mmCIF file with all atom_site columns, C-alpha atoms in Angstrom:
data_model
loop_
_atom_site.group_PDB
_atom_site.id
_atom_site.type_symbol
_atom_site.label_atom_id
_atom_site.label_alt_id
_atom_site.label_comp_id
_atom_site.label_asym_id
_atom_site.label_entity_id
_atom_site.label_seq_id
_atom_site.pdbx_PDB_ins_code
_atom_site.Cartn_x
_atom_site.Cartn_y
_atom_site.Cartn_z
_atom_site.occupancy
_atom_site.B_iso_or_equiv
_atom_site.pdbx_formal_charge
_atom_site.auth_seq_id
_atom_site.auth_comp_id
_atom_site.auth_asym_id
_atom_site.auth_atom_id
_atom_site.pdbx_PDB_model_num
ATOM 1  C CA . GLU X 1 1  ? 4.579   -112.118 197.760 1.00 0.00 ? 1  GLU X CA 1
ATOM 2  C CA . HIS X 1 2  ? 6.855   -113.777 200.314 1.00 0.00 ? 2  HIS X CA 1
ATOM 3  C CA . ASP X 1 3  ? 7.683   -110.415 201.880 1.00 0.00 ? 3  ASP X CA 1
ATOM 4  C CA . VAL X 1 4  ? 3.983   -109.446 201.949 1.00 0.00 ? 4  VAL X CA 1
ATOM 5  C CA . LYS X 1 5  ? 3.211   -112.607 203.929 1.00 0.00 ? 5  LYS X CA 1
ATOM 6  C CA . ARG X 1 6  ? 6.136   -111.875 206.240 1.00 0.00 ? 6  ARG X CA 1
ATOM 7  C CA . ILE X 1 7  ? 4.883   -108.341 206.912 1.00 0.00 ? 7  ILE X CA 1
ATOM 8  C CA . LEU X 1 8  ? 1.349   -109.608 207.571 1.00 0.00 ? 8  LEU X CA 1
ATOM 9  C CA . ALA X 1 9  ? 2.687   -112.264 209.962 1.00 0.00 ? 9  ALA X CA 1
ATOM 10 C CA . PHE X 1 10 ? 4.791   -109.622 211.748 1.00 0.00 ? 10 PHE X CA 1
ATOM 11 C CA . TYR X 1 11 ? 1.807   -107.325 212.278 1.00 0.00 ? 11 TYR X CA 1
ATOM 12 C CA . LYS X 1 12 ? -0.341  -110.246 213.418 1.00 0.00 ? 12 LYS X CA 1
ATOM 13 C CA . SER X 1 13 ? 2.336   -111.084 215.975 1.00 0.00 ? 13 SER X CA 1
ATOM 14 C CA . VAL X 1 14 ? 3.183   -107.625 217.340 1.00 0.00 ? 14 VAL X CA 1
ATOM 15 C CA . ALA X 1 15 ? -0.005  -105.636 216.729 1.00 0.00 ? 15 ALA X CA 1
ATOM 16 C CA . PRO X 1 16 ? -3.000  -107.987 216.604 1.00 0.00 ? 16 PRO X CA 1
ATOM 17 C CA . GLY X 1 17 ? -6.340  -106.301 216.115 1.00 0.00 ? 17 GLY X CA 1
ATOM 18 C CA . THR X 1 18 ? -4.848  -103.060 214.786 1.00 0.00 ? 18 THR X CA 1
ATOM 19 C CA . ILE X 1 19 ? -5.511  -101.527 211.393 1.00 0.00 ? 19 ILE X CA 1
ATOM 20 C CA . ASN X 1 20 ? -2.277  -103.054 210.018 1.00 0.00 ? 20 ASN X CA 1
ATOM 21 C CA . ASP X 1 21 ? -3.161  -106.596 211.110 1.00 0.00 ? 21 ASP X CA 1
ATOM 22 C CA . GLY X 1 22 ? -4.329  -108.282 207.897 1.00 0.00 ? 22 GLY X CA 1
ATOM 23 C CA . ASP X 1 23 ? -4.017  -105.153 205.724 1.00 0.00 ? 23 ASP X CA 1
ATOM 24 C CA . LYS X 1 24 ? -2.669  -106.608 202.472 1.00 0.00 ? 24 LYS X CA 1
ATOM 25 C CA . HIS X 1 25 ? -2.810  -103.240 200.718 1.00 0.00 ? 25 HIS X CA 1
ATOM 26 C CA . ASN X 1 26 ? -0.458  -101.712 203.298 1.00 0.00 ? 26 ASN X CA 1
ATOM 27 C CA . ALA X 1 27 ? 1.841   -104.740 203.132 1.00 0.00 ? 27 ALA X CA 1
ATOM 28 C CA . TYR X 1 28 ? 2.056   -104.495 199.320 1.00 0.00 ? 28 TYR X CA 1
ATOM 29 C CA . TYR X 1 29 ? 2.685   -100.759 199.612 1.00 0.00 ? 29 TYR X CA 1
ATOM 30 C CA . LEU X 1 30 ? 5.559   -101.306 202.060 1.00 0.00 ? 30 LEU X CA 1
ATOM 31 C CA . CYS X 1 31 ? 7.107   -103.882 199.710 1.00 0.00 ? 31 CYS X CA 1
ATOM 32 C CA . TRP X 1 32 ? 6.820   -101.454 196.821 1.00 0.00 ? 32 TRP X CA 1
ATOM 33 C CA . LYS X 1 33 ? 8.189   -98.536  198.873 1.00 0.00 ? 33 LYS X CA 1
ATOM 34 C CA . TYR X 1 34 ? 11.174  -100.544 200.132 1.00 0.00 ? 34 TYR X CA 1
ATOM 35 C CA . LYS X 1 35 ? 11.883  -102.430 196.892 1.00 0.00 ? 35 LYS X CA 1
ATOM 36 C CA . GLY X 1 36 ? 15.583  -103.234 196.966 1.00 0.00 ? 36 GLY X CA 1
ATOM 37 C CA . LYS X 1 37 ? 15.806  -101.975 200.569 1.00 0.00 ? 37 LYS X CA 1
ATOM 38 C CA . LYS X 1 38 ? 14.124  -104.791 202.497 1.00 0.00 ? 38 LYS X CA 1
ATOM 39 C CA . GLU X 1 39 ? 16.748  -104.852 205.266 1.00 0.00 ? 39 GLU X CA 1
ATOM 40 C CA . LYS X 1 40 ? 15.974  -101.194 205.946 1.00 0.00 ? 40 LYS X CA 1
ATOM 41 C CA . LEU X 1 41 ? 12.259  -102.036 206.186 1.00 0.00 ? 41 LEU X CA 1
ATOM 42 C CA . TRP X 1 42 ? 12.890  -104.873 208.663 1.00 0.00 ? 42 TRP X CA 1
ATOM 43 C CA . ARG X 1 43 ? 15.121  -102.623 210.812 1.00 0.00 ? 43 ARG X CA 1
ATOM 44 C CA . ARG X 1 44 ? 12.493  -99.866  210.851 1.00 0.00 ? 44 ARG X CA 1
ATOM 45 C CA . LEU X 1 45 ? 9.726   -102.273 211.841 1.00 0.00 ? 45 LEU X CA 1
ATOM 46 C CA . GLU X 1 46 ? 11.928  -103.746 214.585 1.00 0.00 ? 46 GLU X CA 1
ATOM 47 C CA . THR X 1 47 ? 12.730  -100.277 215.903 1.00 0.00 ? 47 THR X CA 1
ATOM 48 C CA . LYS X 1 48 ? 9.125   -99.076  215.794 1.00 0.00 ? 48 LYS X CA 1
ATOM 49 C CA . TYR X 1 49 ? 7.582   -102.137 217.458 1.00 0.00 ? 49 TYR X CA 1
ATOM 50 C CA . GLY X 1 50 ? 10.534  -103.311 219.568 1.00 0.00 ? 50 GLY X CA 1
ATOM 51 C CA . SER X 1 51 ? 10.250  -106.851 218.268 1.00 0.00 ? 51 SER X CA 1
ATOM 52 C CA . PRO X 1 52 ? 12.440  -108.726 215.792 1.00 0.00 ? 52 PRO X CA 1
ATOM 53 C CA . VAL X 1 53 ? 11.066  -109.486 212.343 1.00 0.00 ? 53 VAL X CA 1
ATOM 54 C CA . LEU X 1 54 ? 11.268  -113.255 212.081 1.00 0.00 ? 54 LEU X CA 1
ATOM 55 C CA . SER X 1 55 ? 11.334  -115.315 208.921 1.00 0.00 ? 55 SER X CA 1
ATOM 56 C CA . LEU X 1 56 ? 7.991   -116.428 207.511 1.00 0.00 ? 56 LEU X CA 1
ATOM 57 C CA . LYS X 1 57 ? 8.782   -120.016 208.518 1.00 0.00 ? 57 LYS X CA 1
ATOM 58 C CA . GLU X 1 58 ? 9.379   -118.921 212.131 1.00 0.00 ? 58 GLU X CA 1
ATOM 59 C CA . TYR X 1 59 ? 6.021   -117.122 212.223 1.00 0.00 ? 59 TYR X CA 1
ATOM 60 C CA . GLU X 1 60 ? 4.305   -120.236 210.843 1.00 0.00 ? 60 GLU X CA 1
ATOM 61 C CA . GLU X 1 61 ? 5.948   -122.353 213.558 1.00 0.00 ? 61 GLU X CA 1
ATOM 62 C CA . LEU X 1 62 ? 4.866   -119.901 216.276 1.00 0.00 ? 62 LEU X CA 1
ATOM 63 C CA . GLU X 1 63 ? 1.295   -119.945 214.970 1.00 0.00 ? 63 GLU X CA 1
ATOM 64 C CA . ALA X 1 64 ? 1.270   -123.756 214.913 1.00 0.00 ? 64 ALA X CA 1
ATOM 65 C CA . GLU X 1 65 ? 2.555   -123.842 218.513 1.00 0.00 ? 65 GLU X CA 1
ATOM 66 C CA . ALA X 1 66 ? -0.113  -121.358 219.608 1.00 0.00 ? 66 ALA X CA 1
ATOM 67 C CA . GLU X 1 67 ? -2.844  -123.404 217.923 1.00 0.00 ? 67 GLU X CA 1
ATOM 68 C CA . ALA X 1 68 ? -1.570  -126.589 219.592 1.00 0.00 ? 68 ALA X CA 1
ATOM 69 C CA . ALA X 1 69 ? -1.521  -124.874 222.994 1.00 0.00 ? 69 ALA X CA 1
ATOM 70 C CA . ALA X 1 70 ? -5.062  -123.589 222.465 1.00 0.00 ? 70 ALA X CA 1
ATOM 71 C CA . ALA X 1 71 ? -6.237  -127.062 221.478 1.00 0.00 ? 71 ALA X CA 1
ATOM 72 C CA . ALA X 1 72 ? -4.576  -128.585 224.568 1.00 0.00 ? 72 ALA X CA 1
ATOM 73 C CA . ALA X 1 73 ? -6.200  -125.957 226.791 1.00 0.00 ? 73 ALA X CA 1
ATOM 74 C CA . ALA X 1 74 ? -9.583  -126.704 225.233 1.00 0.00 ? 74 ALA X CA 1
ATOM 75 C CA . LEU X 1 75 ? -9.109  -130.428 225.914 1.00 0.00 ? 75 LEU X CA 1
ATOM 76 C CA . GLU X 1 76 ? -8.205  -129.737 229.533 1.00 0.00 ? 76 GLU X CA 1
ATOM 77 C CA . GLU X 1 77 ? -11.290 -127.583 229.891 1.00 0.00 ? 77 GLU X CA 1
ATOM 78 C CA . ASP X 1 78 ? -13.494 -130.327 228.438 1.00 0.00 ? 78 ASP X CA 1
ATOM 79 C CA . GLU X 1 79 ? -11.989 -132.904 230.790 1.00 0.00 ? 79 GLU X CA 1
ATOM 80 C CA . GLU X 1 80 ? -12.894 -130.994 233.952 1.00 0.00 ? 80 GLU X CA 1
ATOM 81 C CA . VAL X 1 81 ? -15.030 -133.140 236.193 1.00 0.00 ? 81 VAL X CA 1
ATOM 82 C CA . ASP X 1 82 ? -18.206 -131.751 237.689 1.00 0.00 ? 82 ASP X CA 1
ATOM 83 C CA . LEU X 1 83 ? -18.006 -132.965 241.263 1.00 0.00 ? 83 LEU X CA 1
ATOM 84 C CA . ASP X 1 84 ? -21.472 -131.653 242.039 1.00 0.00 ? 84 ASP X CA 1
ATOM 85 C CA . ALA X 1 85 ? -23.052 -133.850 239.345 1.00 0.00 ? 85 ALA X CA 1
ATOM 86 C CA . ASP X 1 86 ? -22.522 -137.024 241.425 1.00 0.00 ? 86 ASP X CA 1
ATOM 87 C CA . GLU X 1 87 ? -24.152 -135.452 244.474 1.00 0.00 ? 87 GLU X CA 1
ATOM 88 C CA . ASP X 1 88 ? -27.228 -134.457 242.452 1.00 0.00 ? 88 ASP X CA 1
ATOM 89 C CA . LYS X 1 89 ? -27.711 -138.046 241.247 1.00 0.00 ? 89 LYS X CA 1
ATOM 90 C CA . GLU X 1 90 ? -27.460 -139.445 244.782 1.00 0.00 ? 90 GLU X CA 1
ATOM 91 C CA . GLU X 1 91 ? -30.136 -137.070 246.040 1.00 0.00 ? 91 GLU X CA 1
ATOM 92 C CA . LEU X 1 92 ? -32.662 -138.383 243.504 1.00 0.00 ? 92 LEU X CA 1
#
């Protein structure tokens, strides 16, 4: 189960929106196919996608950082001041 989550996190990171992103069946199949040969699986994924396979904890940290950055960006967007709003009030 840990390796399935790691594979899903890898695909979400390197190939978001593709057929493999979120495909639990494929992740379980890869774990079954590479049972006892996980290092070979990680090397093949790294070679195919050109990105290192991180630990599950590292993917969770990256996701948390991305969520925090998105939340900060949303706050900045909400804090933008409408300079034209003051002019409209003065005209009334």
